[in-house]
PDB file of C-alpha atoms in Angstrom:
ATOM      1  CA  MET J   9       0.000   0.000   0.000  1.00 61.00           C
ATOM      2  CA  TYR J  10       1.590   3.270  -1.117  1.00 75.00           C
ATOM      3  CA  LYS J  11       1.872   6.276   1.200  1.00 85.00           C
ATOM      4  CA  ALA J  12       2.912   9.033  -1.253  1.00 92.00           C
ATOM      5  CA  CYS J  13       1.410  10.511  -4.429  1.00 91.00           C
ATOM      6  CA  ILE J  14       2.818   8.825  -7.522  1.00 90.00           C
ATOM      7  CA  TYR J  15       2.801  12.194  -9.346  1.00 89.00           C
ATOM      8  CA  CYS J  16       4.226  14.769  -6.912  1.00 91.00           C
ATOM      9  CA  GLN J  17       5.649  12.395  -4.264  1.00 91.00           C
ATOM     10  CA  ARG J  18       3.898  14.224  -1.433  1.00 91.00           C
ATOM     11  CA  LYS J  19       2.589  12.091   1.430  1.00 92.00           C
ATOM     12  CA  LEU J  20      -1.101  11.298   1.058  1.00 92.00           C
ATOM     13  CA  GLY J  21      -1.824  11.330   4.779  1.00 91.00           C
ATOM     14  CA  ASP J  22      -3.921   8.823   6.639  1.00 91.00           C
ATOM     15  CA  ASN J  23      -7.385   8.322   8.101  1.00 93.00           C
ATOM     16  CA  GLU J  24      -9.034   6.279  10.816  1.00 90.00           C
ATOM     17  CA  ALA J  25     -12.481   6.099   9.205  1.00 90.00           C
ATOM     18  CA  VAL J  26     -11.865   3.363   6.607  1.00 91.00           C
ATOM     19  CA  GLU J  27     -10.358   0.384   8.408  1.00 89.00           C
ATOM     20  CA  ASN J  28      -9.503  -1.503   5.217  1.00 88.00           C
ATOM     21  CA  PHE J  29      -7.843   1.514   3.580  1.00 90.00           C
ATOM     22  CA  PRO J  30      -6.311   3.934   6.135  1.00 91.00           C
ATOM     23  CA  VAL J  31      -4.529   6.047   3.484  1.00 92.00           C
ATOM     24  CA  GLY J  32      -5.474   9.547   2.352  1.00 92.00           C
ATOM     25  CA  ARG J  33      -7.677  12.426   3.476  1.00 93.00           C
ATOM     26  CA  ARG J  34      -9.851  12.341   0.359  1.00 93.00           C
ATOM     27  CA  ILE J  35     -10.924   9.031  -1.181  1.00 94.00           C
ATOM     28  CA  ALA J  36     -12.857   8.595  -4.426  1.00 93.00           C
ATOM     29  CA  PHE J  37     -14.596   5.327  -5.272  1.00 93.00           C
ATOM     30  CA  ASP J  38     -16.786   3.756  -7.931  1.00 92.00           C
ATOM     31  CA  GLN J  39     -18.559   0.712  -6.549  1.00 87.00           C
ATOM     32  CA  GLU J  40     -20.128  -0.326  -9.849  1.00 85.00           C
ATOM     33  CA  LYS J  41     -16.753  -0.568 -11.644  1.00 88.00           C
ATOM     34  CA  GLY J  42     -14.694  -1.517  -8.587  1.00 90.00           C
ATOM     35  CA  ARG J  43     -12.274   1.398  -8.617  1.00 91.00           C
ATOM     36  CA  LEU J  44     -10.751   3.291  -5.685  1.00 93.00           C
ATOM     37  CA  TRP J  45      -8.507   6.365  -5.711  1.00 93.00           C
ATOM     38  CA  VAL J  46      -6.685   8.514  -3.190  1.00 94.00           C
ATOM     39  CA  VAL J  47      -6.830  12.193  -4.161  1.00 93.00           C
ATOM     40  CA  CYS J  48      -3.614  14.092  -3.462  1.00 92.00           C
ATOM     41  CA  GLU J  49      -4.263  17.279  -1.468  1.00 88.00           C
ATOM     42  CA  ARG J  50      -1.361  19.036  -3.181  1.00 88.00           C
ATOM     43  CA  CYS J  51      -1.590  18.299  -6.917  1.00 90.00           C
ATOM     44  CA  ARG J  52      -5.250  17.105  -6.847  1.00 87.00           C
ATOM     45  CA  ARG J  53      -4.436  14.069  -8.998  1.00 90.00           C
ATOM     46  CA  TRP J  54      -6.101  10.736  -8.405  1.00 91.00           C
ATOM     47  CA  ASN J  55      -3.950   7.770  -7.399  1.00 93.00           C
ATOM     48  CA  LEU J  56      -5.552   4.457  -8.347  1.00 91.00           C
ATOM     49  CA  SER J  57      -5.219   1.888  -5.583  1.00 89.00           C
ATOM     50  CA  PRO J  58      -3.894  -1.665  -6.147  1.00 83.00           C
ATOM     51  CA  LEU J  59      -6.585  -4.107  -7.201  1.00 74.00           C
ATOM     52  CA  ASP J  60      -6.217  -6.455  -4.215  1.00 70.00           C
ATOM     53  CA  GLN J  61      -6.889  -3.624  -1.775  1.00 68.00           C
ATOM     54  CA  ARG J  62     -10.074  -2.233  -3.284  1.00 82.00           C
ATOM     55  CA  TRP J  63     -13.129  -4.383  -2.745  1.00 85.00           C
ATOM     56  CA  GLU J  64     -13.576  -4.389   1.022  1.00 88.00           C
ATOM     57  CA  ALA J  65     -12.492  -0.758   1.173  1.00 91.00           C
ATOM     58  CA  ILE J  66     -15.052   0.232  -1.486  1.00 92.00           C
ATOM     59  CA  GLU J  67     -17.860  -1.499   0.419  1.00 91.00           C
ATOM     60  CA  GLU J  68     -16.798   0.273   3.595  1.00 92.00           C
ATOM     61  CA  CYS J  69     -16.664   3.653   1.810  1.00 92.00           C
ATOM     62  CA  GLU J  70     -20.148   3.076   0.395  1.00 89.00           C
ATOM     63  CA  ARG J  71     -21.507   2.300   3.845  1.00 89.00           C
ATOM     64  CA  GLN J  72     -19.765   5.277   5.418  1.00 89.00           C
ATOM     65  CA  PHE J  73     -21.045   7.572   2.655  1.00 89.00           C
ATOM     66  CA  TYR J  74     -24.692   6.781   3.321  1.00 82.00           C
ATOM     67  CA  ASP J  75     -24.316   6.741   7.091  1.00 83.00           C
ATOM     68  CA  THR J  76     -23.333  10.399   7.220  1.00 82.00           C
ATOM     69  CA  THR J  77     -25.858  13.227   6.861  1.00 73.00           C
ATOM     70  CA  ASN J  78     -23.262  15.773   5.735  1.00 69.00           C
ATOM     71  CA  ARG J  79     -23.339  14.904   2.036  1.00 72.00           C
ATOM     72  CA  PHE J  80     -24.446  16.193  -1.363  1.00 73.00           C
ATOM     73  CA  SER J  81     -25.322  14.188  -4.474  1.00 69.00           C
ATOM     74  CA  THR J  82     -26.000  14.924  -8.132  1.00 69.00           C
ATOM     75  CA  ASP J  83     -26.807  12.511 -10.957  1.00 66.00           C
ATOM     76  CA  ASN J  84     -23.171  11.379 -11.367  1.00 77.00           C
ATOM     77  CA  ILE J  85     -21.172  12.282  -8.282  1.00 81.00           C
ATOM     78  CA  GLY J  86     -21.605  12.551  -4.520  1.00 82.00           C
ATOM     79  CA  LEU J  87     -19.559  14.314  -1.852  1.00 85.00           C
ATOM     80  CA  ALA J  88     -19.500  13.533   1.874  1.00 87.00           C
ATOM     81  CA  ARG J  89     -17.409  14.646   4.836  1.00 88.00           C
ATOM     82  CA  LEU J  90     -17.139  12.199   7.720  1.00 91.00           C
ATOM     83  CA  PRO J  91     -16.938  13.407  11.343  1.00 88.00           C
ATOM     84  CA  GLU J  92     -13.328  12.228  11.401  1.00 87.00           C
ATOM     85  CA  GLY J  93     -12.544  14.709   8.612  1.00 89.00           C
ATOM     86  CA  LEU J  94     -12.168  12.254   5.743  1.00 92.00           C
ATOM     87  CA  GLU J  95     -13.766  13.371   2.476  1.00 92.00           C
ATOM     88  CA  LEU J  96     -15.465  10.762   0.279  1.00 92.00           C
ATOM     89  CA  VAL J  97     -16.167  11.228  -3.429  1.00 90.00           C
ATOM     90  CA  ARG J  98     -18.714   8.734  -4.735  1.00 90.00           C
ATOM     91  CA  ILE J  99     -18.694   8.147  -8.515  1.00 88.00           C
ATOM     92  CA  GLY J 100     -21.637   6.639 -10.375  1.00 82.00           C
ATOM     93  CA  ARG J 101     -25.394   6.585 -10.251  1.00 73.00           C
ATOM     94  CA  PRO J 102     -26.849   7.563  -6.861  1.00 64.00           C
ATOM     95  CA  GLN J 103     -29.400   5.551  -4.952  1.00 61.00           C
ATOM     96  CA  ARG J 104     -32.982   6.233  -5.933  1.00 57.00           C
ATOM     97  CA  ARG J 105     -33.894   8.414  -2.966  1.00 55.00           C
ATOM     98  CA  GLU J 106     -30.683  10.440  -3.360  1.00 56.00           C
ATOM     99  CA  PHE J 107     -31.497  11.068  -7.008  1.00 52.00           C
ATOM    100  CA  ALA J 108     -35.131  11.949  -6.225  1.00 54.00           C
ATOM    101  CA  ALA J 109     -34.172  14.515  -3.601  1.00 54.00           C
ATOM    102  CA  TRP J 110     -31.616  16.106  -5.945  1.00 50.00           C
ATOM    103  CA  ARG J 111     -33.866  16.029  -9.023  1.00 51.00           C
ATOM    104  CA  TYR J 112     -37.169  17.153  -7.521  1.00 57.00           C
ATOM    105  CA  GLY J 113     -36.389  18.907  -4.238  1.00 56.00           C
ATOM    106  CA  LYS J 114     -35.828  22.377  -5.735  1.00 58.00           C
ATOM    107  CA  GLN J 115     -38.797  22.031  -8.087  1.00 60.00           C
ATOM    108  CA  PHE J 116     -41.110  21.256  -5.177  1.00 63.00           C
ATOM    109  CA  LEU J 117     -39.754  24.208  -3.210  1.00 62.00           C
ATOM    110  CA  ARG J 118     -40.357  26.633  -6.096  1.00 66.00           C
ATOM    111  CA  ARG J 119     -43.856  25.229  -6.570  1.00 65.00           C
ATOM    112  CA  ARG J 120     -44.634  25.653  -2.869  1.00 65.00           C
ATOM    113  CA  VAL J 121     -43.490  29.289  -2.836  1.00 69.00           C
ATOM    114  CA  ARG J 122     -45.433  30.118  -6.007  1.00 71.00           C
ATOM    115  CA  GLN J 123     -48.622  28.547  -4.675  1.00 66.00           C
ATOM    116  CA  LEU J 124     -48.329  30.344  -1.332  1.00 69.00           C
ATOM    117  CA  VAL J 125     -48.025  33.657  -3.169  1.00 73.00           C
ATOM    118  CA  GLU J 126     -51.051  32.915  -5.355  1.00 71.00           C
ATOM    119  CA  THR J 127     -53.121  31.858  -2.355  1.00 67.00           C
ATOM    120  CA  GLY J 128     -52.115  35.003  -0.493  1.00 70.00           C
ATOM    121  CA  VAL J 129     -53.211  37.175  -3.416  1.00 69.00           C
ATOM    122  CA  LYS J 130     -56.621  35.463  -3.541  1.00 63.00           C
ATOM    123  CA  VAL J 131     -57.158  35.834   0.195  1.00 66.00           C
ATOM    124  CA  ALA J 132     -56.195  39.509  -0.017  1.00 67.00           C
ATOM    125  CA  ALA J 133     -58.629  40.028  -2.909  1.00 62.00           C
ATOM    126  CA  VAL J 134     -61.496  38.497  -0.943  1.00 59.00           C
ATOM    127  CA  GLY J 135     -60.627  40.629   2.072  1.00 62.00           C
ATOM    128  CA  VAL J 136     -60.477  43.842   0.045  1.00 58.00           C
ATOM    129  CA  GLY J 137     -63.745  42.986  -1.668  1.00 56.00           C
ATOM    130  CA  ALA J 138     -65.474  42.414   1.668  1.00 56.00           C
ATOM    131  CA  ILE J 139     -64.206  45.731   3.027  1.00 51.00           C
ATOM    132  CA  PHE J 140     -65.636  47.676   0.100  1.00 49.00           C
ATOM    133  CA  GLY J 141     -68.891  45.716   0.083  1.00 49.00           C
ATOM    134  CA  VAL J 142     -68.131  43.718  -3.046  1.00 46.00           C
ATOM    135  CA  TYR J 143     -69.213  40.100  -2.772  1.00 45.00           C
ATOM    136  CA  ILE J 144     -66.706  37.929  -4.604  1.00 48.00           C
ATOM    137  CA  VAL J 145     -68.189  34.585  -5.529  1.00 47.00           C
ATOM    138  CA  GLY J 146     -66.191  31.572  -6.451  1.00 49.00           C
ATOM    139  CA  VAL J 147     -62.672  32.951  -6.184  1.00 48.00           C
ATOM    140  CA  PHE J 148     -61.490  29.589  -4.960  1.00 50.00           C
ATOM    141  CA  ALA J 149     -64.330  27.413  -6.260  1.00 52.00           C
ATOM    142  CA  ALA J 150     -63.777  28.544  -9.844  1.00 54.00           C
ATOM    143  CA  GLY J 151     -60.380  26.938  -9.840  1.00 63.00           C
ATOM    144  CA  GLN J 152     -61.939  23.525  -9.276  1.00 73.00           C
ATOM    145  CA  ASP J 153     -63.608  23.620 -12.713  1.00 77.00           C
ATOM    146  CA  LYS J 154     -60.513  24.808 -14.545  1.00 81.00           C
ATOM    147  CA  VAL J 155     -58.911  22.447 -17.046  1.00 85.00           C
ATOM    148  CA  ILE J 156     -55.457  21.802 -15.597  1.00 85.00           C
ATOM    149  CA  ALA J 157     -54.215  19.118 -17.964  1.00 88.00           C
ATOM    150  CA  ARG J 158     -54.828  17.736 -21.425  1.00 89.00           C
ATOM    151  CA  VAL J 159     -53.743  14.142 -21.828  1.00 91.00           C
ATOM    152  CA  ARG J 160     -54.130  11.583 -24.574  1.00 90.00           C
ATOM    153  CA  ASN J 161     -55.378   8.024 -24.395  1.00 90.00           C
ATOM    154  CA  GLU J 162     -54.118   5.038 -26.362  1.00 87.00           C
ATOM    155  CA  SER J 163     -56.186   6.130 -29.392  1.00 87.00           C
ATOM    156  CA  GLY J 164     -54.705   9.628 -29.391  1.00 87.00           C
ATOM    157  CA  ASP J 165     -57.894  11.379 -28.230  1.00 89.00           C
ATOM    158  CA  SER J 166     -57.406  14.516 -26.123  1.00 89.00           C
ATOM    159  CA  LEU J 167     -58.907  14.244 -22.634  1.00 90.00           C
ATOM    160  CA  LYS J 168     -59.595  17.447 -20.695  1.00 91.00           C
ATOM    161  CA  VAL J 169     -59.042  17.027 -16.956  1.00 91.00           C
ATOM    162  CA  THR J 170     -60.322  19.590 -14.444  1.00 89.00           C
ATOM    163  CA  LEU J 171     -58.846  20.054 -10.989  1.00 87.00           C
ATOM    164  CA  LYS J 172     -61.782  18.462  -9.161  1.00 87.00           C
ATOM    165  CA  ASP J 173     -61.671  15.450 -11.486  1.00 90.00           C
ATOM    166  CA  ALA J 174     -57.889  15.128 -11.129  1.00 90.00           C
ATOM    167  CA  GLN J 175     -58.230  14.969  -7.350  1.00 89.00           C
ATOM    168  CA  LYS J 176     -60.333  11.813  -7.770  1.00 90.00           C
ATOM    169  CA  MET J 177     -57.746  10.022  -9.897  1.00 92.00           C
ATOM    170  CA  LYS J 178     -57.042   6.470  -8.691  1.00 91.00           C
ATOM    171  CA  LEU J 179     -54.385   3.820  -9.139  1.00 90.00           C
ATOM    172  CA  ILE J 180     -56.226   0.506  -9.423  1.00 91.00           C
ATOM    173  CA  GLU J 181     -55.155  -3.110  -9.729  1.00 89.00           C
ATOM    174  CA  THR J 182     -56.483  -4.917 -12.788  1.00 86.00           C
ATOM    175  CA  ALA J 183     -55.461  -7.997 -14.720  1.00 83.00           C
ATOM    176  CA  HIS J 184     -56.307  -6.314 -18.037  1.00 80.00           C
ATOM    177  CA  ALA J 185     -53.676  -3.573 -17.744  1.00 79.00           C
ATOM    178  CA  GLU J 186     -49.971  -3.702 -18.540  1.00 76.00           C
ATOM    179  CA  GLY J 187     -48.093  -4.596 -15.384  1.00 79.00           C
ATOM    180  CA  GLY J 188     -51.345  -5.279 -13.513  1.00 86.00           C
ATOM    181  CA  TRP J 189     -51.989  -1.607 -12.668  1.00 88.00           C
ATOM    182  CA  ALA J 190     -54.025   1.128 -14.351  1.00 91.00           C
ATOM    183  CA  LEU J 191     -54.850   4.790 -13.830  1.00 92.00           C
ATOM    184  CA  GLU J 192     -58.572   5.457 -13.414  1.00 93.00           C
ATOM    185  CA  LEU J 193     -59.238   8.977 -14.599  1.00 92.00           C
ATOM    186  CA  LYS J 194     -62.232  11.272 -14.943  1.00 91.00           C
ATOM    187  CA  TYR J 195     -62.225  13.644 -17.906  1.00 91.00           C
ATOM    188  CA  ARG J 196     -64.407  16.080 -19.879  1.00 87.00           C
ATOM    189  CA  GLU J 197     -64.973  16.365 -23.604  1.00 80.00           C
ATOM    190  CA  ARG J 198     -65.330  20.159 -23.663  1.00 75.00           C
ATOM    191  CA  GLU J 199     -62.584  22.688 -23.205  1.00 71.00           C
ATOM    192  CA  ARG J 200     -64.696  25.607 -21.911  1.00 65.00           C
ATOM    193  CA  ASN J 201     -68.033  26.274 -20.277  1.00 55.00           C
ATOM    194  CA  TRP J 202     -70.982  26.754 -22.612  1.00 51.00           C
ATOM    195  CA  GLY J 203     -74.367  28.282 -22.057  1.00 46.00           C
ATOM    196  CA  ILE J 204     -75.412  31.247 -19.909  1.00 46.00           C
ATOM    197  CA  LEU J 205     -72.823  31.829 -17.189  1.00 48.00           C
ATOM    198  CA  GLY J 206     -71.403  28.429 -18.002  1.00 47.00           C
ATOM    199  CA  ARG J 207     -74.347  26.628 -16.403  1.00 45.00           C
ATOM    200  CA  TYR J 208     -73.814  23.592 -18.589  1.00 45.00           C
ATOM    201  CA  GLY J 209     -70.228  23.232 -17.524  1.00 51.00           C
ATOM    202  CA  LYS J 210     -67.718  21.273 -19.580  1.00 65.00           C
ATOM    203  CA  GLY J 211     -69.963  18.323 -20.072  1.00 72.00           C
ATOM    204  CA  LYS J 212     -70.611  15.312 -17.898  1.00 82.00           C
ATOM    205  CA  ALA J 213     -67.519  13.659 -16.484  1.00 87.00           C
ATOM    206  CA  LYS J 214     -66.564  10.363 -18.073  1.00 91.00           C
ATOM    207  CA  ILE J 215     -64.241   7.689 -16.728  1.00 92.00           C
ATOM    208  CA  THR J 216     -61.420   5.949 -18.542  1.00 93.00           C
ATOM    209  CA  GLN J 217     -58.515   3.708 -17.629  1.00 92.00           C
ATOM    210  CA  LEU J 218     -54.962   4.269 -18.833  1.00 92.00           C
ATOM    211  CA  ASP J 219     -52.019   1.916 -18.414  1.00 90.00           C
ATOM    212  CA  GLY J 220     -48.406   1.543 -19.431  1.00 89.00           C
ATOM    213  CA  PRO J 221     -46.516   4.540 -20.871  1.00 88.00           C
ATOM    214  CA  THR J 222     -49.806   6.363 -21.533  1.00 91.00           C
ATOM    215  CA  ALA J 223     -50.664   6.301 -17.825  1.00 91.00           C
ATOM    216  CA  ILE J 224     -47.166   7.419 -16.845  1.00 88.00           C
ATOM    217  CA  ARG J 225     -47.322  10.412 -19.192  1.00 89.00           C
ATOM    218  CA  ALA J 226     -50.798  11.345 -17.939  1.00 91.00           C
ATOM    219  CA  ALA J 227     -49.756  11.123 -14.298  1.00 89.00           C
ATOM    220  CA  GLY J 228     -46.698  13.259 -15.034  1.00 86.00           C
ATOM    221  CA  ARG J 229     -48.943  16.037 -16.332  1.00 86.00           C
ATOM    222  CA  ILE J 230     -51.687  15.800 -13.726  1.00 90.00           C
ATOM    223  CA  LEU J 231     -49.979  15.152 -10.391  1.00 86.00           C
ATOM    224  CA  PRO J 232     -47.944  18.394 -10.301  1.00 81.00           C
ATOM    225  CA  LYS J 233     -51.211  20.314 -10.723  1.00 82.00           C
ATOM    226  CA  VAL J 234     -52.948  18.388  -7.948  1.00 83.00           C
ATOM    227  CA  ASN J 235     -50.035  18.777  -5.540  1.00 79.00           C
ATOM    228  CA  ALA J 236     -49.580  22.489  -6.169  1.00 71.00           C
ATOM    229  CA  PHE J 237     -47.841  23.049  -2.838  1.00 71.00           C
ATOM    230  CA  GLY J 238     -45.018  20.634  -3.719  1.00 70.00           C
ATOM    231  CA  GLY J 239     -43.054  19.065  -0.884  1.00 70.00           C
ATOM    232  CA  SER J 240     -39.864  19.182   1.143  1.00 70.00           C
ATOM    233  CA  ASN J 241     -36.704  17.107   0.696  1.00 66.00           C
ATOM    234  CA  SER J 242     -37.669  14.980   3.693  1.00 72.00           C
ATOM    235  CA  GLN J 243     -41.058  14.209   2.131  1.00 75.00           C
ATOM    236  CA  VAL J 244     -39.334  13.138  -1.087  1.00 70.00           C
ATOM    237  CA  HIS J 245     -37.046  10.822   0.899  1.00 69.00           C
ATOM    238  CA  ASP J 246     -40.011   9.346   2.790  1.00 75.00           C
ATOM    239  CA  ALA J 247     -42.051   8.798  -0.374  1.00 73.00           C
ATOM    240  CA  VAL J 248     -39.252   7.053  -2.254  1.00 68.00           C
ATOM    241  CA  GLN J 249     -38.443   4.955   0.798  1.00 72.00           C
ATOM    242  CA  MET J 250     -42.063   3.727   0.838  1.00 74.00           C
ATOM    243  CA  ILE J 251     -41.777   2.722  -2.827  1.00 68.00           C
TER     244      ILE J 251
END
């Protein structure tokens, strides 16, 4: 086991966190391809470890990486600092919950802030209207009849989905669907209200079942509209853990 950088000859230091590889203050590893490096603190070059010293050390680094809360992951690389001071660089695809938190966490936060602002504006409008004696009807209720998504079925027909119909969407188990699961969805045939003051609405709600890629695309369009307030990173972790 080498102790110095093979490029600049500076000592790589040591650590007490990885029992099977006590060399270096920054270790990079790729569990999928079985590679382990010690990163030189001086020249920043990566020193590939001997093959016979990698496997147990890589498994230990992987375990240490996910045991610490002081870490950050993207779609290809993860960084973690252990309490002992050792820095771990994880190469490769992250675990599913790590990827979900990185991919969707910021989107949910932006959605939550935007929805809170919109709700605040509506509440303020109702309050101002009440002060000046103006009765505002349906400020919130009107949103329930709004078409929030347009999805297509297996035949290519456009289905108009209102907010109140989207909130009744169900995931059902059926032997006739691909994979044994289908999306039960209510939809309307009309895009806008017709008649005086829209009394006839958008037509009577109909029910259809979507499965396979069609259901996945439909859910991807509808669910963000239903869950307008988004969610926190911890909620993303909890949801993926349940799956």
